[in-house]
Short mmCIF file of C-alpha atoms and ligand atoms in Angstrom, two decimals:
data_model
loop_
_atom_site.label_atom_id
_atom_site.label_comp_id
_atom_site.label_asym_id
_atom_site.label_seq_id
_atom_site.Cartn_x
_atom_site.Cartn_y
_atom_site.Cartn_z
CA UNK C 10 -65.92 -0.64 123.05
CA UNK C 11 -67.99 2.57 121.87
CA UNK C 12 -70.92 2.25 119.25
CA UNK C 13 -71.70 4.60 116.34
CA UNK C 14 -73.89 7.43 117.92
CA UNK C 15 -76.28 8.27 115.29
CA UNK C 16 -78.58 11.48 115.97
CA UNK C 17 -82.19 10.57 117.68
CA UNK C 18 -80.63 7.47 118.29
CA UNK C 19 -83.26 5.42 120.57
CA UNK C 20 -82.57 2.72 122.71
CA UNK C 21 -84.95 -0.28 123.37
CA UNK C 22 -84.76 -2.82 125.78
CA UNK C 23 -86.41 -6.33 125.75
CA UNK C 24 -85.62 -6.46 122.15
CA UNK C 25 -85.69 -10.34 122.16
CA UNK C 26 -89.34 -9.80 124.21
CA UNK C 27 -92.59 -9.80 122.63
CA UNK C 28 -93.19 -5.66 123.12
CA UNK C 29 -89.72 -4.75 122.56
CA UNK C 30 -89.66 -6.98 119.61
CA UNK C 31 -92.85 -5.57 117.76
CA UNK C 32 -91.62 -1.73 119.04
CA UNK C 33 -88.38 -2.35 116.88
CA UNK C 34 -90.48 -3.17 114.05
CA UNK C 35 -92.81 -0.15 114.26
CA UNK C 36 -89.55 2.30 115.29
CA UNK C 37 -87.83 1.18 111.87
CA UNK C 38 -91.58 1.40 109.71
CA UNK C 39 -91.15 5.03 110.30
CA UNK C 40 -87.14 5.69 109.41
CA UNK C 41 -85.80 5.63 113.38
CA UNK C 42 -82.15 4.74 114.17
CA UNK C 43 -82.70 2.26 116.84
CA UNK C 44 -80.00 0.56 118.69
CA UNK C 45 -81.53 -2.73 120.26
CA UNK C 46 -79.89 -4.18 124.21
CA UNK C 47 -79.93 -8.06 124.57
CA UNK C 48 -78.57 -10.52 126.74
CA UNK C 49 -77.89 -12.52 123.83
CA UNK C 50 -77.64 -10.58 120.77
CA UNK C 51 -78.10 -13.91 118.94
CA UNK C 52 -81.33 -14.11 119.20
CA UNK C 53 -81.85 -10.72 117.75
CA UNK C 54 -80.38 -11.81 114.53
CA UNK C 55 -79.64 -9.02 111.98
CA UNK C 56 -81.96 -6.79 111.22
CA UNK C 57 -81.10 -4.17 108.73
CA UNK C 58 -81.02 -0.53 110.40
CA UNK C 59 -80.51 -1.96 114.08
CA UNK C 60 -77.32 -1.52 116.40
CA UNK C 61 -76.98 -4.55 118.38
CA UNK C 62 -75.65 -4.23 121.80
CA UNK C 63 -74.81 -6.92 124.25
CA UNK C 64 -75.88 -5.73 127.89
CA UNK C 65 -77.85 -7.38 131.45
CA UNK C 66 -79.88 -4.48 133.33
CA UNK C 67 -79.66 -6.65 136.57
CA UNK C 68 -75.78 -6.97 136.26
CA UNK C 69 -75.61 -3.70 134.87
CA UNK C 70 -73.16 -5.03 132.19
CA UNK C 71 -73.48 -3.12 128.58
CA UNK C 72 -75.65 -0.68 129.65
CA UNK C 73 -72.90 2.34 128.93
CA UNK C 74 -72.19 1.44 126.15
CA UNK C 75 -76.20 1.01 124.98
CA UNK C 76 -77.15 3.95 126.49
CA UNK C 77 -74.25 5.86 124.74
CA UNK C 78 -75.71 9.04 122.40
CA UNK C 79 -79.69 7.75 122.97
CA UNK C 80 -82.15 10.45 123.02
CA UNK C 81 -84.68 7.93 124.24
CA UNK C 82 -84.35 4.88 125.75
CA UNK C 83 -87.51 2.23 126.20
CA UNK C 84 -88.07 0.50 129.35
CA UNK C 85 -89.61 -3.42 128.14
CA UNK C 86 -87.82 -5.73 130.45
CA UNK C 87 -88.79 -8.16 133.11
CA UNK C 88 -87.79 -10.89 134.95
CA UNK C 89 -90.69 -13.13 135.04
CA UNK C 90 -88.27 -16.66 133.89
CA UNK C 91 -87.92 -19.87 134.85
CA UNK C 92 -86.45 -20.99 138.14
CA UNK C 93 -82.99 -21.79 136.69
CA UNK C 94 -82.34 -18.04 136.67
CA UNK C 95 -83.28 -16.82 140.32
CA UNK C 96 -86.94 -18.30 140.29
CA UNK C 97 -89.93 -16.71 141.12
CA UNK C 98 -89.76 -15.38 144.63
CA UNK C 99 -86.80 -13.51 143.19
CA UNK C 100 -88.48 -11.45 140.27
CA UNK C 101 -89.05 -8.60 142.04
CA UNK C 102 -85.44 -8.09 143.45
CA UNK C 103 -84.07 -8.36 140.52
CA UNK C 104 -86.43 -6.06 138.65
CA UNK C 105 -85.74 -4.08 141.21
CA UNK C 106 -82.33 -3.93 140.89
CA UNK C 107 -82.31 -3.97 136.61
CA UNK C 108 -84.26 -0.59 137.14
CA UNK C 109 -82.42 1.06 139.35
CA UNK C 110 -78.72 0.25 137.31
CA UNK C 111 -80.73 1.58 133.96
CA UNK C 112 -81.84 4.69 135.92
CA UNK C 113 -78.18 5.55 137.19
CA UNK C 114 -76.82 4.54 133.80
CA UNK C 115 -79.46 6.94 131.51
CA UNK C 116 -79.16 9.88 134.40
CA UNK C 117 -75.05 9.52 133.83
CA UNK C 118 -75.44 9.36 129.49
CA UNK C 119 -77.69 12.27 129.66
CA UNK C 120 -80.55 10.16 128.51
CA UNK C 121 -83.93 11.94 130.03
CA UNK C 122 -86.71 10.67 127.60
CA UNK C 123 -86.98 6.80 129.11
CA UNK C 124 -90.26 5.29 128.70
CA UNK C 125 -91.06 2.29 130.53
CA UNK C 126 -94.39 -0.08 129.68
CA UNK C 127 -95.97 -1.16 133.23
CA UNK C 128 -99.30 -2.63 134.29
CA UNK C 129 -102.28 -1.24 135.49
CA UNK C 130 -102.94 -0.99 139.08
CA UNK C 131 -105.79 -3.24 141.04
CA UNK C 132 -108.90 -1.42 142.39
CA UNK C 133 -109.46 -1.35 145.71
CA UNK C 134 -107.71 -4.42 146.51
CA UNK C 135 -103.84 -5.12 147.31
CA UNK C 136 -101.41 -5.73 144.20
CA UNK C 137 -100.40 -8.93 143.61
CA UNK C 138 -96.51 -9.40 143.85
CA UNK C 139 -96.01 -9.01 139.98
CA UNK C 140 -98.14 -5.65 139.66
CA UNK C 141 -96.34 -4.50 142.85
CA UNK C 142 -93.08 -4.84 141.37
CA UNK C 143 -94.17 -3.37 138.31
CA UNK C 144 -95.48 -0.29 139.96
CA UNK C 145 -92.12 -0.76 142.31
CA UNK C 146 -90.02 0.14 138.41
CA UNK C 147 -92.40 2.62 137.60
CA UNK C 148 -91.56 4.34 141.00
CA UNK C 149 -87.68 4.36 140.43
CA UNK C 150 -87.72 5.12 137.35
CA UNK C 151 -90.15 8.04 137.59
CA UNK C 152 -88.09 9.45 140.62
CA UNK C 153 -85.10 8.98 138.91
CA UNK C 154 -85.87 11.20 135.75
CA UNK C 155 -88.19 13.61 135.71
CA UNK C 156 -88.81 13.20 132.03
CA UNK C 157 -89.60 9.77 131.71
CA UNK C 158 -93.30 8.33 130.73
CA UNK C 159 -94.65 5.31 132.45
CA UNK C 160 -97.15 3.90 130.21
CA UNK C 161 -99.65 0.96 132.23
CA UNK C 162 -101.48 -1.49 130.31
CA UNK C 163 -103.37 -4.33 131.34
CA UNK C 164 -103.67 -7.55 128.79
CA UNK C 165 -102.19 -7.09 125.35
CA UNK C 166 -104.42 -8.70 122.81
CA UNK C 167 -101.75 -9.58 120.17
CA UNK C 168 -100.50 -13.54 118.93
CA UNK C 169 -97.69 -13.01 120.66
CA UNK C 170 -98.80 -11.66 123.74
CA UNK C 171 -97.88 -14.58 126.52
CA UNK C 172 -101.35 -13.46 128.85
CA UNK C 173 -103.30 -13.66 125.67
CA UNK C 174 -101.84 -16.77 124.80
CA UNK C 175 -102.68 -18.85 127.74
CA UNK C 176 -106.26 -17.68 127.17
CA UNK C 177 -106.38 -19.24 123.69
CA UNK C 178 -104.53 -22.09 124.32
CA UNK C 179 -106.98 -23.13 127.77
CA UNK C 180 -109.85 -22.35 124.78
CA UNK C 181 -108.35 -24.78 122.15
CA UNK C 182 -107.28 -27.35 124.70
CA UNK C 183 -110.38 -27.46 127.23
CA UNK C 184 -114.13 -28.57 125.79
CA UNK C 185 -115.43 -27.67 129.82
CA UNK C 186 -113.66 -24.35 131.10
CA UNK C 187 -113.58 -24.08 134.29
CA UNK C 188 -114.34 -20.52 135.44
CA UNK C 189 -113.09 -19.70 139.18
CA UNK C 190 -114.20 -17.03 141.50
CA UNK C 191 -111.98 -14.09 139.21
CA UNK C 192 -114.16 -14.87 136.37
CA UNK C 193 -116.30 -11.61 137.32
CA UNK C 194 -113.53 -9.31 137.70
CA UNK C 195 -113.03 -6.46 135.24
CA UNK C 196 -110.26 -5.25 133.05
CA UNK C 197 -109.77 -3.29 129.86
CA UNK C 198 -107.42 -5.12 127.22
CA UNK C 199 -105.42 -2.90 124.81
CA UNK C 200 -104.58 -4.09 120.88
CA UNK C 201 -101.22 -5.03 120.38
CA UNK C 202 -101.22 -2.64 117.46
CA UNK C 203 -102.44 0.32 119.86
CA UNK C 204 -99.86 0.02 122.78
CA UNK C 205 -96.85 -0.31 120.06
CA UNK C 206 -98.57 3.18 118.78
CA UNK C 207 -98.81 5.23 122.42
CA UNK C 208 -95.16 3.40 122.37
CA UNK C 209 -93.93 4.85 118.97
CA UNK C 210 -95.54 8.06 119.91
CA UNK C 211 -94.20 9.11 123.51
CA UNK C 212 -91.31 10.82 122.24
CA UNK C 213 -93.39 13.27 120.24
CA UNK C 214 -96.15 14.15 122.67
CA UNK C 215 -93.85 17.00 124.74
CA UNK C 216 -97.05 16.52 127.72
CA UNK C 217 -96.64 13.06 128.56
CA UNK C 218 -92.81 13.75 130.17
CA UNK C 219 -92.78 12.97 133.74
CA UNK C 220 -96.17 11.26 133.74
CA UNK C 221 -97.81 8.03 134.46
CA UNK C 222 -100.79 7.18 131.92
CA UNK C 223 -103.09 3.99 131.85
CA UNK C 224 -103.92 3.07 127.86
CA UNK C 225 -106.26 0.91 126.93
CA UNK C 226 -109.04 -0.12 124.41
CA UNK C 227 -112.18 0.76 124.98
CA UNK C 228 -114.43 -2.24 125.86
CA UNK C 229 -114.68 -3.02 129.49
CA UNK C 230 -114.79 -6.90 130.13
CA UNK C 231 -115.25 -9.67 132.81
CA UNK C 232 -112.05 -12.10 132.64
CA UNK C 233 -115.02 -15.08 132.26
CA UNK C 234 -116.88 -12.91 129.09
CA UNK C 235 -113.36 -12.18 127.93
CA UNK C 236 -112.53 -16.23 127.81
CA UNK C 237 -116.22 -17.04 126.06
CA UNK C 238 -116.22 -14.44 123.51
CA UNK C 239 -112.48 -15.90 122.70
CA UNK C 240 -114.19 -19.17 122.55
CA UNK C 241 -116.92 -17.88 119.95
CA UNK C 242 -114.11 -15.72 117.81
CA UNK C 243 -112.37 -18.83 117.41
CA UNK C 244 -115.52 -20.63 116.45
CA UNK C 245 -115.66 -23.20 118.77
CA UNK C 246 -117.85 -24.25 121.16
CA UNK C 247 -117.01 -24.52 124.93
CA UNK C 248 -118.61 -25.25 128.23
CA UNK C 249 -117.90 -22.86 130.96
CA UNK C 250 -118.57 -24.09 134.28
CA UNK C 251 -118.86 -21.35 137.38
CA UNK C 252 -116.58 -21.70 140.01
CA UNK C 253 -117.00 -20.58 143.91
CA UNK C 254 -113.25 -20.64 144.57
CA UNK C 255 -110.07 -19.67 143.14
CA UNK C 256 -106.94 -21.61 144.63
CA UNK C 257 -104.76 -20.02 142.58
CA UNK C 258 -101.91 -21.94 143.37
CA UNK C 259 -103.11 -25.48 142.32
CA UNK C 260 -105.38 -23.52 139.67
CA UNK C 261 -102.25 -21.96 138.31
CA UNK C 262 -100.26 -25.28 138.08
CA UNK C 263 -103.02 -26.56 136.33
CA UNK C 264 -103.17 -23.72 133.53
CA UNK C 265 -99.35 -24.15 133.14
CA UNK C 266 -99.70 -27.63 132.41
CA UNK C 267 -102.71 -27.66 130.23
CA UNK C 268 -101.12 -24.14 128.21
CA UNK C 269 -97.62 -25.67 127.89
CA UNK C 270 -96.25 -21.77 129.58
CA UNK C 271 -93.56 -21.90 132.59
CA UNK C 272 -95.63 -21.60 135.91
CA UNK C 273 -92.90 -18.73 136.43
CA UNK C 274 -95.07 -16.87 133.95
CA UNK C 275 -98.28 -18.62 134.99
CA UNK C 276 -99.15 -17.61 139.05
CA UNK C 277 -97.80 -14.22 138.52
CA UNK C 278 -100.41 -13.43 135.75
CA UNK C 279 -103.46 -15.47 137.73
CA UNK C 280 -102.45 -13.30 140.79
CA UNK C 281 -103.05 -10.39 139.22
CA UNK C 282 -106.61 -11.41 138.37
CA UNK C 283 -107.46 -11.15 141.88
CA UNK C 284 -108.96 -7.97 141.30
CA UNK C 285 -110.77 -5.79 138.99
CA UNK C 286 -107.73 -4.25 136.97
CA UNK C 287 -109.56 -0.62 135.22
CA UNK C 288 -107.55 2.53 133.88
CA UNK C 289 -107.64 5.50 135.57
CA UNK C 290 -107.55 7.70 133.14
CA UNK C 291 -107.40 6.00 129.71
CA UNK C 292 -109.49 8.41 128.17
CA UNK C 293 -106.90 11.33 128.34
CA UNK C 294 -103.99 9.36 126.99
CA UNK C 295 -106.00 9.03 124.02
CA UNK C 296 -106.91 12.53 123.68
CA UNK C 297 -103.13 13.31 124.47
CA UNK C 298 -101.87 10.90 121.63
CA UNK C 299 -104.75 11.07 118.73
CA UNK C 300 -105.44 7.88 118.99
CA UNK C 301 -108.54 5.56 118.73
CA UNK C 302 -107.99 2.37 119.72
CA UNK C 303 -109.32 -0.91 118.58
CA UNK C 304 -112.84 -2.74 120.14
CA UNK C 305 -111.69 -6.04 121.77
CA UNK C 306 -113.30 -8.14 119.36
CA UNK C 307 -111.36 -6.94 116.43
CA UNK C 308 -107.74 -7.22 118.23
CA UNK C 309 -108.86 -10.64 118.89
CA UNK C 310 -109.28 -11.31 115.51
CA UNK C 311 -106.14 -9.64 114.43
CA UNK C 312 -104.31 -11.74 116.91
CA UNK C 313 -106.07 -14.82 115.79
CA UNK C 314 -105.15 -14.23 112.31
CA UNK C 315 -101.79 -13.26 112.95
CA UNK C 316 -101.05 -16.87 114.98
CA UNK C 317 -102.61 -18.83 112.57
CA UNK C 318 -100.55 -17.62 110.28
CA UNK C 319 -97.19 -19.01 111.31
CA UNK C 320 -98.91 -22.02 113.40
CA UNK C 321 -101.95 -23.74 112.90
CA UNK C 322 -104.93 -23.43 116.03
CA UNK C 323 -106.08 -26.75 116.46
CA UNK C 324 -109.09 -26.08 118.25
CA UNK C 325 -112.48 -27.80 116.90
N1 LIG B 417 -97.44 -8.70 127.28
C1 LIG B 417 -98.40 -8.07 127.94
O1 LIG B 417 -99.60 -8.44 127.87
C2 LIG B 417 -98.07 -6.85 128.75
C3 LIG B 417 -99.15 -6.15 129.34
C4 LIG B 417 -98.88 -5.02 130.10
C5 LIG B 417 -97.58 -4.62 130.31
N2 LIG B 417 -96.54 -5.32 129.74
C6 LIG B 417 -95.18 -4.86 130.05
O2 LIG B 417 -94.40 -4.79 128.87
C7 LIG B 417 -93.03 -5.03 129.22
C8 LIG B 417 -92.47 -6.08 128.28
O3 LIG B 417 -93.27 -7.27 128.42
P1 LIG B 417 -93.23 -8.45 127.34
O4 LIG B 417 -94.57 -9.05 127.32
O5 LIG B 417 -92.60 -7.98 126.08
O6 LIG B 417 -92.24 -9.47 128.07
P2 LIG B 417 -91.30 -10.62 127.46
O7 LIG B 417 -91.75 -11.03 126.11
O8 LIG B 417 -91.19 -11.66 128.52
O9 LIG B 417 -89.88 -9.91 127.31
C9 LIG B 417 -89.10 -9.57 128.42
C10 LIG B 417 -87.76 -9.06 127.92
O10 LIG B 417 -86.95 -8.72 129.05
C11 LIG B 417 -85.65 -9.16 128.76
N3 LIG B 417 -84.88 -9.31 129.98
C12 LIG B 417 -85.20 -10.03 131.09
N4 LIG B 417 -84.21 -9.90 132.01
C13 LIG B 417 -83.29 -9.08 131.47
C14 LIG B 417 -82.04 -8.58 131.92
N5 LIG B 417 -81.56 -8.90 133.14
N6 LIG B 417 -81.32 -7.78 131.11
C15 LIG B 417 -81.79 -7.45 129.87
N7 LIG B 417 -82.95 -7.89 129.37
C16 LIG B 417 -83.68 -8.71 130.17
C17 LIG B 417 -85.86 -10.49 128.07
O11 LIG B 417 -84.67 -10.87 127.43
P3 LIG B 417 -84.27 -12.43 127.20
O12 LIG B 417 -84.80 -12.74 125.82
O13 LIG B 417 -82.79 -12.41 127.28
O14 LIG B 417 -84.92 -13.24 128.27
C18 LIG B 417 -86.97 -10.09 127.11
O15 LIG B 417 -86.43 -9.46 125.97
C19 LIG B 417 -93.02 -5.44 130.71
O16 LIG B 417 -92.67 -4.33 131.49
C20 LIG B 417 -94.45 -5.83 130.97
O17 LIG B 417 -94.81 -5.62 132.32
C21 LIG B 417 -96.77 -6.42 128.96
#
C-alpha cells in the first residue's frame, strides 16, 4: 500500500509518546504536512492534517511505506515497556535494532534530514544502561546519515513528561522524602515547550546537519533542590531527609510503587541519576536556534498548570 506523498512531508515517530505527541501538535500549529508512524494507529485517533501509518521500527514492518516521500523524519522512540514485551534487560537490543532498520529504511527512501531526541551524557562517570543505549542510537544513526541532528536533553519539565512525573507524584504522595546519596548530583532540565521548539526548528537551521547538540534550560540544579523547590511550587510542605546510600534497586521498586509508573520505566531513570548529567555545549544550540529558554521554576509551573488541568493534584 503507498501513501499520498505530499511535498515537505515529515515523518514522526513515537507519535502515541509524550514528545512525539506534543511535536505533532507544534508541526501542525505552523501549517506542516506530517505523516505520524504507530504501532497502533488507534491510539493516534484522527487528527485533522495527519497521515496515519501503521509501522514497528524493531520489526521493521511499515517503515517503507512511512518513510515514503519524507523530507524529514523524527527519531522519538524507545523501548523502555513493561516486561510483557521483551522486559528490561532487553531495551537496549531492541533499540538497537529499531535504529538500525529506520537508518537502512530512510538511507534507501532518500530521507537525509532524521532528527533523533537522545539524553545527555554522564560526567565523568560510566553511563547507566539506558543513557548508553541512548548514546548507542545516536551513534547509528549519526553514522548512518550524515545529515541527521541528534538533539540530547536531560529531564523534560512538562505534565506529561514520565521523569517529571514521578517527581511530583513522590512530592504529593510522601510528607518525609527520602533523599539518597544522588540527591547532590547536577543536571540541567529543559521546558517541555523549549525542546518541542529546537524540535520544530532543526529542519530550518542548515548548521545543525550532521551534529550532536545538548539543549537545555538554563538553571543548573541538584536532583534533591530540584525535588524541594517542586515541593514549594506545589505549595506544600515536605520533609526531606538526607540519605548516605542509594540502593537503587530496592530504592527504585519503592518509587515505582509509591508513583504508580512500571519499574521498567522506574530503575532505568534512577540509574541515570548516578551521576551529574550537564550539557556540553547548551549554550551554542541556543545561539544556533534563537532561542531563550525557560528558568526551571516557570516550566514547573507551566507543567503544574497544565496537569491540573485535566486531573486534579491531590497533594496538601
Ligand atoms: N521525556 C523526557 O523527559 C525525555 C528526556 C530526554 C530525552 N527524551 C527522549 O525523547 C524520546 C521520546 O521519549 P518520550 O518521553 O516521548 O517517550 P514515550 O512517551 O515513552 O514514547 C515512546 C514512543 O516510542 C514508541 N515505540 C516504542 N517501541 C516502538 C516500536 N518498536 N516501533 C514504533 N514505535 C515504538 C511508543 O509507541 P507505543 O505507544 O506503541 O508504545 C511511543 O510512541 C526518547 O528518545 C527519549 O530518550 C525524553
Amino acid at each position: 500500500m503507498g501513501v499520498n506523498n505530499l511535498e515537505s512531508m515529515e515523518l514522526v515517530t513515537g507519535a502515541t509518546g509524550y514528545v512525539g505527541g506534543k511535536l505533532v501538535g507544534r508541526l501542525l500549529e505552523e501549517g506542516r504536512a506530517v505523516r505520524a508512524l504507530a504501532r497502533d494507529p488507534s491510539r493516534l485517533g484522527a487528527r485533522e492534517g495527519v497521515q496515519v501509518v501503521a509501522g514497528d521500527l524493531v520489526s521493521g514492518e511499515g517503515l517503507r511505506v512511512a518513510l515514503e516521500g519524507c523530507e524529514v523524519a523524527y527519531y522519538l522512540v524507545h523501548s523502555m515497556e513493561a516486561a510483557s514485551s521483551g522486559g528490561r534487560t532487553g531495551f537496549a537490543g531492541r533499540d538497537r535494532r529499531a535504529a538500525e532498520n529506520f537508518a537502512a529504511a530512510a538511507c534507501a527512501a532518500g530521507v537525509e534530514r532524521v532528527i533523533y531526541l537522545g539524553g545527555i551524557t554522564p560526567v565523568g562517570g560510566r553511563p547507566s544502561p539506558h543513557i548508553a543505549s541512548r548514546i548507542e542510537v545516536e551513534q547509528i544513526l549519526l553514522e548512518s546519515m550524515p545529515e541527521a541532528t541528534a538533539l540530547r536533553a536531560s529531564i523534560l519539565i512538562g505534565a506529561g513528561s514520565s521523569s517529571f512525573r514521578v517527581l511530583v507524584r513522590l512530592v504529593e504522595r510522601l510528607r518525609l522524602l527520602p533523599l539518597p546519596a544522588w540527591r547532590t548530583n547536577r543536571t540541567q532540565p529543559i521546558a517541555e515547550r523549549d525542546a518541542i521548539e529546537f524540535l520544530a526548528r532543526t529542519p530550518q537551521v542548515a548548521a545543525t546537519a550532521g551534529r550532536s547538540l545538548d539543549i537545555a534550560g538554563p538553571d543548573v540544579i541538584s536532583y534533591g533542590a530540584m525535588i524541594e523547590q517542586i515541593a514549594e511550587l506545589m505549595g506544600v510542605s515536605r520533609t526531606p531527609i538526607s540519605l548516605g546510600f542509594s540502593l537503587t534497586p530496592p530504592a527504585s521498586a519503592l518509587v515505582s510503587a509509591v508513583t504508580g509508573q512500571p519499574i521498567e520505566l522506574v530503575r532505568p531513570l534512577m540509574e541515570s541519576l548516578e551521576h551529574d548529567l550537564l550539557p556540553r555545549n547548551a549554550g551554542e544550540a541556543q545561539e544556533m536556534y534563537g532561542l531563550r529558554p525557560l528558568s526551571f521554576d516557570r516550566a514547573v509551573e507551566r507543567a503544574l498548570a497544565q496537569w491540573a488541568a485535566v486531573e486534579e493534584l491531590a497533594a496538601r
